[in-house]
Coordinates of N, CA and C in Angstrom, one line a residue:
M628 N -19.6 9.2 11.5 CA -18.8 8.2 12.2 C -17.4 8.1 11.5
L629 N -16.3 8.3 12.2 CA -15.0 8.2 11.7 C -14.2 7.1 12.4
R630 N -13.1 6.6 11.7 CA -12.2 5.7 12.3 C -10.8 6.1 11.8
Y631 N -9.9 6.3 12.7 CA -8.5 6.5 12.3 C -7.6 5.6 13.1
R632 N -6.5 5.1 12.4 CA -5.4 4.4 13.0 C -4.3 5.4 13.1
V633 N -3.7 5.4 14.3 CA -2.7 6.4 14.6 C -1.4 5.8 15.1
L634 N -0.3 6.1 14.5 CA 1.0 5.6 15.0 C 1.8 6.8 15.6
I635 N 2.2 6.7 16.9 CA 2.8 7.8 17.5 C 4.2 7.4 17.9
S636 N 5.2 8.2 17.5 CA 6.6 8.0 17.8 C 7.2 9.0 18.7
G637 N 8.2 8.7 19.4 CA 8.9 9.6 20.4 C 9.0 8.9 21.7
R638 N 9.0 9.7 22.8 CA 9.0 9.1 24.1 C 7.6 9.0 24.5
V639 N 7.0 7.8 24.1 CA 5.5 7.6 24.3 C 5.2 6.4 25.1
Q640 N 6.2 5.6 25.5 CA 6.0 4.4 26.4 C 6.6 4.8 27.7
G641 N 5.9 4.3 28.8 CA 6.3 4.5 30.1 C 6.0 5.9 30.6
V642 N 5.0 6.6 30.0 CA 4.6 7.9 30.4 C 3.1 8.0 30.5
F643 N 2.4 6.9 30.7 CA 1.0 6.8 30.9 C 0.2 7.2 29.7
F644 N 0.8 7.0 28.5 CA 0.1 7.3 27.2 C -1.1 6.5 27.1
R645 N -1.0 5.2 27.2 CA -2.2 4.3 27.0 C -3.3 4.5 28.0
D646 N -3.0 4.7 29.2 CA -4.0 4.9 30.2 C -4.7 6.2 30.1
T647 N -4.0 7.3 29.8 CA -4.6 8.6 29.5 C -5.4 8.5 28.3
C648 N -4.9 7.9 27.3 CA -5.7 7.7 26.0 C -7.0 7.0 26.3
R649 N -7.0 5.9 27.1 CA -8.2 5.2 27.4 C -9.2 6.1 28.1
R650 N -8.7 6.8 29.1 CA -9.6 7.7 29.9 C -10.3 8.8 29.0
L651 N -9.4 9.4 28.1 CA -10.0 10.4 27.2 C -11.0 9.8 26.3
A652 N -10.7 8.7 25.7 CA -11.6 8.0 24.8 C -12.9 7.7 25.5
E653 N -12.9 7.2 26.7 CA -14.1 6.9 27.4 C -14.9 8.1 27.7
Q654 N -14.2 9.2 28.1 CA -14.9 10.5 28.4 C -15.6 11.1 27.2
N655 N -15.0 10.8 26.0 CA -15.5 11.4 24.8 C -16.4 10.4 24.0
G656 N -16.7 9.3 24.5 CA -17.5 8.3 23.8 C -16.9 7.7 22.5
V657 N -15.6 7.6 22.6 CA -14.8 7.0 21.4 C -14.5 5.6 21.7
S658 N -14.7 4.7 20.7 CA -14.3 3.3 20.8 C -13.0 3.1 20.2
G659 N -12.4 1.9 20.4 CA -11.2 1.5 19.7 C -10.2 0.8 20.7
W660 N -8.9 1.1 20.5 CA -7.9 0.4 21.3 C -6.6 1.2 21.2
V661 N -5.7 0.9 22.1 CA -4.3 1.5 22.1 C -3.4 0.4 22.6
R662 N -2.2 0.4 22.1 CA -1.2 -0.6 22.5 C 0.2 -0.1 22.2
N663 N 1.2 -0.6 23.0 CA 2.6 -0.4 22.8 C 3.1 -1.3 21.7
L664 N 4.0 -0.8 20.9 CA 4.6 -1.6 19.8 C 6.1 -1.8 20.1
P665 N 6.7 -2.9 19.7 CA 8.1 -3.0 19.8 C 8.8 -1.9 19.1
G666 N 9.9 -1.4 19.7 CA 10.6 -0.3 19.1 C 10.2 1.1 19.7
G667 N 9.2 1.1 20.6 CA 8.9 2.3 21.4 C 7.7 3.1 20.9
R668 N 7.1 2.7 19.8 CA 5.9 3.5 19.3 C 4.6 3.0 20.0
V669 N 3.6 3.8 19.9 CA 2.3 3.5 20.4 C 1.3 3.5 19.1
E670 N 0.5 2.5 19.1 CA -0.5 2.5 18.0 C -1.9 2.5 18.6
A671 N -2.8 3.3 18.0 CA -4.2 3.5 18.5 C -5.2 3.5 17.4
V672 N -6.4 3.0 17.7 CA -7.5 3.1 16.7 C -8.6 3.9 17.5
F673 N -9.1 5.0 16.8 CA -10.1 5.8 17.4 C -11.3 5.7 16.4
E674 N -12.5 5.3 17.0 CA -13.7 5.2 16.2 C -14.9 5.8 16.9
G675 N -15.6 6.6 16.2 CA -16.8 7.2 16.8 C -17.2 8.5 16.1
P676 N -18.0 9.4 16.8 CA -18.5 10.6 16.2 C -17.3 11.5 15.8
D677 N -17.5 12.2 14.6 CA -16.4 13.0 14.0 C -15.6 13.8 15.0
E678 N -16.4 14.7 15.7 CA -15.7 15.7 16.5 C -14.9 15.0 17.6
Q679 N -15.5 14.0 18.3 CA -14.8 13.3 19.4 C -13.6 12.6 18.9
V680 N -13.6 11.9 17.7 CA -12.5 11.2 17.2 C -11.4 12.2 16.9
R681 N -11.7 13.4 16.2 CA -10.7 14.4 15.9 C -10.1 14.9 17.2
H682 N -10.9 15.1 18.3 CA -10.3 15.5 19.5 C -9.2 14.6 20.0
L683 N -9.4 13.3 19.9 CA -8.4 12.3 20.3 C -7.2 12.3 19.4
V684 N -7.4 12.5 18.1 CA -6.3 12.6 17.2 C -5.5 13.8 17.5
D685 N -6.1 14.9 17.8 CA -5.4 16.1 18.2 C -4.6 15.9 19.4
W686 N -5.2 15.3 20.4 CA -4.5 15.0 21.7 C -3.3 14.2 21.5
A687 N -3.4 13.2 20.6 CA -2.2 12.3 20.3 C -1.0 13.0 19.8
H688 N -1.2 14.2 19.2 CA 0.0 14.9 18.7 C 0.9 15.4 19.9
S689 N 0.4 15.5 21.1 CA 1.2 15.8 22.3 C 1.2 14.8 23.3
G690 N 0.1 14.1 23.5 CA 0.0 13.0 24.5 C -0.1 13.5 25.9
P691 N 0.1 12.7 26.9 CA 0.1 13.1 28.3 C 1.3 14.0 28.6
R692 N 1.3 14.6 29.8 CA 2.3 15.6 30.2 C 3.7 15.1 30.1
L693 N 4.0 13.9 30.4 CA 5.4 13.4 30.3 C 5.9 12.9 29.0
A694 N 5.0 12.8 28.0 CA 5.3 12.3 26.7 C 6.0 13.4 25.9
E695 N 6.8 12.9 24.9 CA 7.5 13.8 23.9 C 7.2 13.1 22.5
V696 N 6.2 13.6 21.9 CA 5.8 13.1 20.6 C 6.7 13.7 19.5
D697 N 7.4 12.8 18.7 CA 8.3 13.3 17.6 C 7.5 13.2 16.3
D698 N 6.7 12.2 16.1 CA 6.0 12.0 14.8 C 4.7 11.3 15.0
I699 N 3.8 11.6 14.2 CA 2.5 10.9 14.2 C 2.0 10.6 12.8
A700 N 1.6 9.4 12.5 CA 1.1 9.0 11.2 C -0.4 8.6 11.4
I701 N -1.3 9.2 10.6 CA -2.7 9.0 10.7 C -3.3 8.4 9.4
Q702 N -4.0 7.3 9.6 CA -4.6 6.7 8.4 C -6.1 6.5 8.6
A703 N -6.9 7.0 7.7 CA -8.4 6.8 7.8 C -8.7 5.3 7.4
E704 N -9.7 4.7 8.1 CA -10.1 3.4 7.8 C -11.7 3.4 7.9
P705 N -12.3 2.4 7.3 CA -13.7 2.2 7.4 C -14.1 1.9 8.8
P706 N -15.1 2.5 9.4 CA -15.6 2.1 10.8 C -16.0 0.7 10.8
Q707 N -15.8 0.0 12.0 CA -16.1 -1.4 12.2 C -17.2 -1.6 13.2
G708 N -17.7 -0.5 13.8 CA -18.7 -0.7 14.8 C -18.3 -1.1 16.2
L709 N -17.0 -0.7 16.6 CA -16.5 -1.1 17.9 C -17.4 -0.5 19.0
A710 N -17.5 -1.2 20.1 CA -18.4 -0.9 21.1 C -17.7 -0.3 22.4
A711 N -16.4 -0.4 22.5 CA -15.7 0.0 23.7 C -14.3 0.4 23.4
F712 N -13.6 1.0 24.3 CA -12.2 1.3 24.2 C -11.4 0.4 25.1
Q713 N -10.3 -0.2 24.6 CA -9.5 -1.0 25.5 C -8.0 -0.8 25.3
V714 N -7.2 -1.1 26.3 CA -5.8 -1.1 26.3 C -5.4 -2.5 26.0
K715 N -4.6 -2.7 24.9 CA -4.1 -4.0 24.5 C -2.7 -4.3 25.0

């Protein structure tokens, strides 16, 4: 079980980043959340089985088709037993 907090910078708001992230997380059985931050970044927490969480982190490096990811910061955290994925 892994948990990562991810901060994504670039053109990542207004390009369906959060909705696409939610759909991918649900398809992969990953719990957590995603939200827009002031200043244009997106923050997400991915928690679940190792391979599936890593898949979401890899996807966050490029995001959905219209996104332009300039930078990504990844921080490991202790899992908290989240049960679902939500857009905040």
